XYZ file of C-alpha atoms in Angstrom:
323
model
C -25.396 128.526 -17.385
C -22.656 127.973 -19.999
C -20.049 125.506 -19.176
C -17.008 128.169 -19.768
C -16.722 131.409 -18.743
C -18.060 134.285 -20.862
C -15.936 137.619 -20.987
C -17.874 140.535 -19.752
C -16.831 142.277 -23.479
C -17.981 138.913 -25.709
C -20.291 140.450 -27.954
C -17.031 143.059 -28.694
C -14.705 140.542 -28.690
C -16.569 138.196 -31.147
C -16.920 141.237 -33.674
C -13.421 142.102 -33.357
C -13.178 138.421 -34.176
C -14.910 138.748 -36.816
C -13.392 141.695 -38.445
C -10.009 139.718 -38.535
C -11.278 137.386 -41.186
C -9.308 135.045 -40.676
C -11.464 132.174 -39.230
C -11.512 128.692 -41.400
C -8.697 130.316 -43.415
C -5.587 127.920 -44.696
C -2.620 128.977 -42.551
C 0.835 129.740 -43.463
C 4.398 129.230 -42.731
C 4.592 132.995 -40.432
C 2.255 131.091 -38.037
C 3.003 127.807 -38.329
C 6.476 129.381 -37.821
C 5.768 130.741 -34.370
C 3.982 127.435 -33.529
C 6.761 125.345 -33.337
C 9.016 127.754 -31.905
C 7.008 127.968 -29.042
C 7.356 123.665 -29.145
C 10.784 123.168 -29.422
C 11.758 126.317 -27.028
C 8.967 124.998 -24.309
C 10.148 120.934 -24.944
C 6.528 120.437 -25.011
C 4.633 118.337 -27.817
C 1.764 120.401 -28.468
C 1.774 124.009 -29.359
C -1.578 125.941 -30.658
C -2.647 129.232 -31.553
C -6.321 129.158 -30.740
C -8.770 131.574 -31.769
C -12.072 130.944 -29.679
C -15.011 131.195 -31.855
C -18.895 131.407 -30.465
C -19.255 127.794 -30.072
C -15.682 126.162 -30.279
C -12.090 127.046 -30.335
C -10.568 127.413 -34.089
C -6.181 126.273 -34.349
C -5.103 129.004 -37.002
C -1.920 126.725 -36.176
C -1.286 123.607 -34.600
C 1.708 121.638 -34.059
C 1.603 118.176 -31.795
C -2.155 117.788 -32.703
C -4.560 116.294 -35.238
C -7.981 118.122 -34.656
C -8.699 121.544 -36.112
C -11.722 122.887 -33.714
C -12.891 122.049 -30.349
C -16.287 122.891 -28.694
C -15.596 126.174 -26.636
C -17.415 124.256 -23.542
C -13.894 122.056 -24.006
C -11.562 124.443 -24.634
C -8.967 125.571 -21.743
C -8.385 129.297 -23.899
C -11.972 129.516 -23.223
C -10.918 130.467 -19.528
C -7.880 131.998 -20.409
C -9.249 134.396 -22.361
C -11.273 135.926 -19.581
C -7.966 137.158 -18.275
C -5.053 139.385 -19.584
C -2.356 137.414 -18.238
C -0.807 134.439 -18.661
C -2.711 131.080 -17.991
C -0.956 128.603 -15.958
C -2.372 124.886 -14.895
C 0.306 123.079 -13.632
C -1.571 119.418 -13.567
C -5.122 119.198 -14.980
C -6.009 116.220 -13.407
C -5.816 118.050 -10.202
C -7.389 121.213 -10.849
C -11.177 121.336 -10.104
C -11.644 123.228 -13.805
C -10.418 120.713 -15.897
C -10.288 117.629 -14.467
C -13.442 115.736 -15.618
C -12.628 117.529 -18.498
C -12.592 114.789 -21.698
C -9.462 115.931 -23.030
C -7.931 115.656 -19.404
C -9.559 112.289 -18.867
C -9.085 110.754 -22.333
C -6.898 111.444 -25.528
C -5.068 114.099 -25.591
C -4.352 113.147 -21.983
C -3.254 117.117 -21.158
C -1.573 117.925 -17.797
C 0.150 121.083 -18.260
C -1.289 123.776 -20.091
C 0.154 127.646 -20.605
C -1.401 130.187 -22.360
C -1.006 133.845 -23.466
C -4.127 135.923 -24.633
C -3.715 137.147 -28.466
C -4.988 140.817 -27.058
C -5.839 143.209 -30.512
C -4.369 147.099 -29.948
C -7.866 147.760 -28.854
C -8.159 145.938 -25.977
C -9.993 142.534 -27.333
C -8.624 138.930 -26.391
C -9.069 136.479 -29.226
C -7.507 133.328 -28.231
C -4.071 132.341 -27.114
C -0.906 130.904 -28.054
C -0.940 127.693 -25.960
C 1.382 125.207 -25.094
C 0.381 121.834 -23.669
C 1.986 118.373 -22.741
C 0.415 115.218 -21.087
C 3.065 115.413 -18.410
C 2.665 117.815 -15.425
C 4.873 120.677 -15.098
C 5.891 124.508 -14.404
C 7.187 127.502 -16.450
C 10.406 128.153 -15.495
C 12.921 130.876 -15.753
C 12.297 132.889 -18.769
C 9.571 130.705 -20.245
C 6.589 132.807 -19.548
C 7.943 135.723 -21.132
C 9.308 133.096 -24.418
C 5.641 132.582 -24.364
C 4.418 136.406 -24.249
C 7.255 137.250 -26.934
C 5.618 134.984 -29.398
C 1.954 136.021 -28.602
C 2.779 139.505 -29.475
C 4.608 137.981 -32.931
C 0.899 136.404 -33.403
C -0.747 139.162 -33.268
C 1.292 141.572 -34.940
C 1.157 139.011 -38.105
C -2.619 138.931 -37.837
C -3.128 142.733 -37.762
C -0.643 142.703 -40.883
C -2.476 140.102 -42.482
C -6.000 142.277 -41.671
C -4.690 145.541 -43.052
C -3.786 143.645 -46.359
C -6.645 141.922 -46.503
C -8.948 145.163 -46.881
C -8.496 147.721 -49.462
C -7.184 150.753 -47.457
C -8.728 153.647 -49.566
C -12.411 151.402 -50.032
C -12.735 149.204 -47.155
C -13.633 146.530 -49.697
C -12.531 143.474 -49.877
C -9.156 143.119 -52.031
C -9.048 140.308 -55.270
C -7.328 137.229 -52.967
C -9.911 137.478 -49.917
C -13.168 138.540 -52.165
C -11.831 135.292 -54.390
C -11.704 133.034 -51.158
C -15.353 134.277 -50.000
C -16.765 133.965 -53.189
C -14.942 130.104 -52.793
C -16.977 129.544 -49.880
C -20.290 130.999 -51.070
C -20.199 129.016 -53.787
C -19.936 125.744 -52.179
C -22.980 126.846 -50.012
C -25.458 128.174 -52.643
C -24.592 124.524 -54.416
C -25.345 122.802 -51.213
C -28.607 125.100 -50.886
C -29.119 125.187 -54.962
C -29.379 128.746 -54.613
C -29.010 130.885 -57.513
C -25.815 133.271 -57.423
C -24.840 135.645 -59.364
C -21.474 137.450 -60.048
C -21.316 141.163 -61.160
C -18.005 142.845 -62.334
C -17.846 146.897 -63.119
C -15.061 148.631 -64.569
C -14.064 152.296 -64.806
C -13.208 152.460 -68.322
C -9.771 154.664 -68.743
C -9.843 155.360 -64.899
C -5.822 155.926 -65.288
C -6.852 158.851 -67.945
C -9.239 160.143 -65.620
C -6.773 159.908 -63.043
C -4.445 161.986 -65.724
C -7.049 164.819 -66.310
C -8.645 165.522 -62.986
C -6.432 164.439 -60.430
C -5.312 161.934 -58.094
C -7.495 163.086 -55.150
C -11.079 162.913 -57.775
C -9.774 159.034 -58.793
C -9.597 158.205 -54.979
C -12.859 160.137 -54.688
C -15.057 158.334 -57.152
C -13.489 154.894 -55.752
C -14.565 155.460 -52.135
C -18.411 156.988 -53.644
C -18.172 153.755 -56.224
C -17.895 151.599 -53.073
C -20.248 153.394 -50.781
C -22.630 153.119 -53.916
C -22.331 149.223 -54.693
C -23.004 148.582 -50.494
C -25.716 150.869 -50.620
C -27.690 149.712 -53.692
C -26.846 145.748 -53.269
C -27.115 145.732 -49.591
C -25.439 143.786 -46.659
C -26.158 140.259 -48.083
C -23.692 140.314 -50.564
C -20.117 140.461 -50.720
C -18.177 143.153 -52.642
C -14.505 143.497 -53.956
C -11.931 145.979 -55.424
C -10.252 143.044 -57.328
C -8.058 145.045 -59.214
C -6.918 149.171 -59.763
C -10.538 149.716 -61.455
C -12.611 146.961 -61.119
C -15.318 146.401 -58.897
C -17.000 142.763 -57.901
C -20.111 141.934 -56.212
C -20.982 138.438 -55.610
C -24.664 137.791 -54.519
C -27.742 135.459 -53.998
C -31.335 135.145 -55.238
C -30.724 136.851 -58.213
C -30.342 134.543 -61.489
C -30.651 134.796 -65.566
C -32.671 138.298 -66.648
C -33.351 139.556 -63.362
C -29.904 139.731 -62.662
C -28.477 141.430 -65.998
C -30.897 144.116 -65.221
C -29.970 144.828 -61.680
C -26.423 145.604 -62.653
C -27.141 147.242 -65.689
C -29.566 149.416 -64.057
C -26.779 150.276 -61.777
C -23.810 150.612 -64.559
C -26.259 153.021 -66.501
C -26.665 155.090 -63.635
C -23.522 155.891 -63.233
C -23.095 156.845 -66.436
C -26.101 159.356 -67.270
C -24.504 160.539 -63.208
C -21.503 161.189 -64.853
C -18.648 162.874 -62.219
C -18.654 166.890 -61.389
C -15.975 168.799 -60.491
C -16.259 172.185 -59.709
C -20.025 172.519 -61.415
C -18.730 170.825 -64.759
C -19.695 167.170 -65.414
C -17.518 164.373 -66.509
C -18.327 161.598 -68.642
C -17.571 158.000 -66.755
C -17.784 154.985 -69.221
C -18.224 152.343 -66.910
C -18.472 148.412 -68.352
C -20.103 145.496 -67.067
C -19.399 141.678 -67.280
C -21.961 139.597 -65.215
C -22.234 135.685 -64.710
C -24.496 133.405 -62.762
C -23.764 130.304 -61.372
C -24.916 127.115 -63.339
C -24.415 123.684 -63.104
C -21.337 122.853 -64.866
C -19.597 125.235 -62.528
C -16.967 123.103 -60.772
C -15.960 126.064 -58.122
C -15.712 129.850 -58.024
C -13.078 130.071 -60.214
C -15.348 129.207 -63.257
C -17.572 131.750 -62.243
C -15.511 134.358 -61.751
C -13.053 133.521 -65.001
C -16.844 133.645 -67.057
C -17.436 137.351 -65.250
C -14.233 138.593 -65.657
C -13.996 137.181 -69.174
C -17.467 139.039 -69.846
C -16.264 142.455 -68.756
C -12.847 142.119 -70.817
C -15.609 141.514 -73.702
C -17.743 144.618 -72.546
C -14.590 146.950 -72.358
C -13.723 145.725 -75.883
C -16.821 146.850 -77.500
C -18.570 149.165 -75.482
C -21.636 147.199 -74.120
C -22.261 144.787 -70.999
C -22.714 141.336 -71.270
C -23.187 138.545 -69.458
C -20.897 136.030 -69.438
């Protein structure tokens, strides 16, 4: 039996989780923002926003405390999240939940704890802004609502940050977050020495395209571009719209030769497929810049600078190359 409550919707509320993106990510001054609000308008030292992970509880913001992640079996949002209101524990030390607890017993020393689910427009709680001070106490007057104010300020800055974070008309990944996957993939496949291998496509003249058939047929051929890439490269690798008319896929096991001729194969396709409208076929130029990761790459960023490099090339005089 696990040590913390499970919601009856966890499998649901994980994805939803998930599909934020935003675990492990740096944070920034809107959250950080509401963080100490919620400590200087409480006159507590510790205020969080915890997200509460499978096996631990994530701080997209912390003020008042060192540690980025605690083990879920530790963490009070754990409980609070089972609940759509407000958490209250008054003293820790004498509540039967928490108080063998380690961070009730030991450093951070917490007494009073307060904390509002971060509940998603569909229904899912994924963490809580918390408050938390090693001296016992109540929310009074209009603290509780303070508190519920700034939870809904949380998550209307994460659902903002979500919608930019995916390209609207794709679904892909947009340049900054396909750039800070690619940052962690990198770091793993060096860890694992796997090979990895970046692939960049570009609609050649999309804007003309754009010109000659129509908005709607550009917005078309990107969605059927995307659908296409997922399709042929599969769910283990990661794909991008990184800018107007270029496409990235990052992805593993594939290395030198064999990779050149898995995206050319693809790029040609395309071509000879050419776009219809209304029975009469278009051409579509497409280029290709690939790049593989190799040993005197110091992060992502050399990769992808070598792929995007390559396609610039590839644009330039008609062919694909690697870079």
């Amino acid at each position: 039996m696990s040590a913390y409550p499970i919601p009856d919707n966890e499998a649901e509320r994980q994805a939803a989780l998930d599909d934020q993106h935003i675990l492990d990510a740096e944070s920034d001054e809107d959250f950080n923002r509401i963080t100490r609000l919620a400590s200087q308008m409480l006159g507590v030292p510790t205020a969080l926003i915890s997200l509460v992970d499978r096996q631990r509880q994530w701080f997209l913001s912390r003020v008042g405390l060192e540690a980025s992640e605690t083990p879920r079996d530790l963490a009070f949002c754990a409980h609070a999240i089972c609940s759509d209101e407000v958490m209250v524990v008054n003293d820790a030390s004498q509540d039967e939940r928490f108080k063998d607890n380690p961070l009730v017993t030991g450093n951070p020393n917490i007494r009073f704890y307060a904390g509002v689910p971060l509940q998603t427009p569909s229904g899912f709680n994924l963490g809580t802004l918390c408050v938390i001070s090693p001296q016992p106490r109540q929310l009074a007057g209009n603290e509780q609502q303070l508190l519920q104010d700034l939870a809904g300020m949380v998550i209307q800055h994460m659902e903002s940050r979500r919608n930019s974070y995916l390209c609207p008309l794709t679904g892909l990944k947009n340049r900054r977050p396909f750039f800070d996957a690619g940052l962690q993939e990198c770091v793993r496949a060096q860890q694992k020495g796997e090979p990895l291998t970046l692939m960049m496509f570009g609609l050649d003249d999309f804007h003309g395209f754009c010109r000659q058939l129509g908005q709607h047929q550009g917005d078309r051929l990107l969605q059927q571009l995307a659908r296409q890439l997922q399709s042929d490269f599969g769910e283990s690798a990661f794909f991008g719209r990184v800018t107007d008319d270029e496409f990235a896929v990052l992805q593993t096991g594939l290395v030198g030769q064999e990779a050149v001729a898995k995206a050319e194969g693809f790029r040609s396709g395309l071509a000879l497929q050419g776009w219809v409208v209304e029975g009469i076929r278009h051409p579509l130029p497409v280029s290709l810049g690939t790049a593989c990761l190799n040993s005197d790459d110091t992060s992502f960023k050399d990769l992808f600078q070598r792929a995007e490099a390559a396609l610039k090339q590839a644009r330039l005089s008609g062919a694909s190359l690697p870079g």
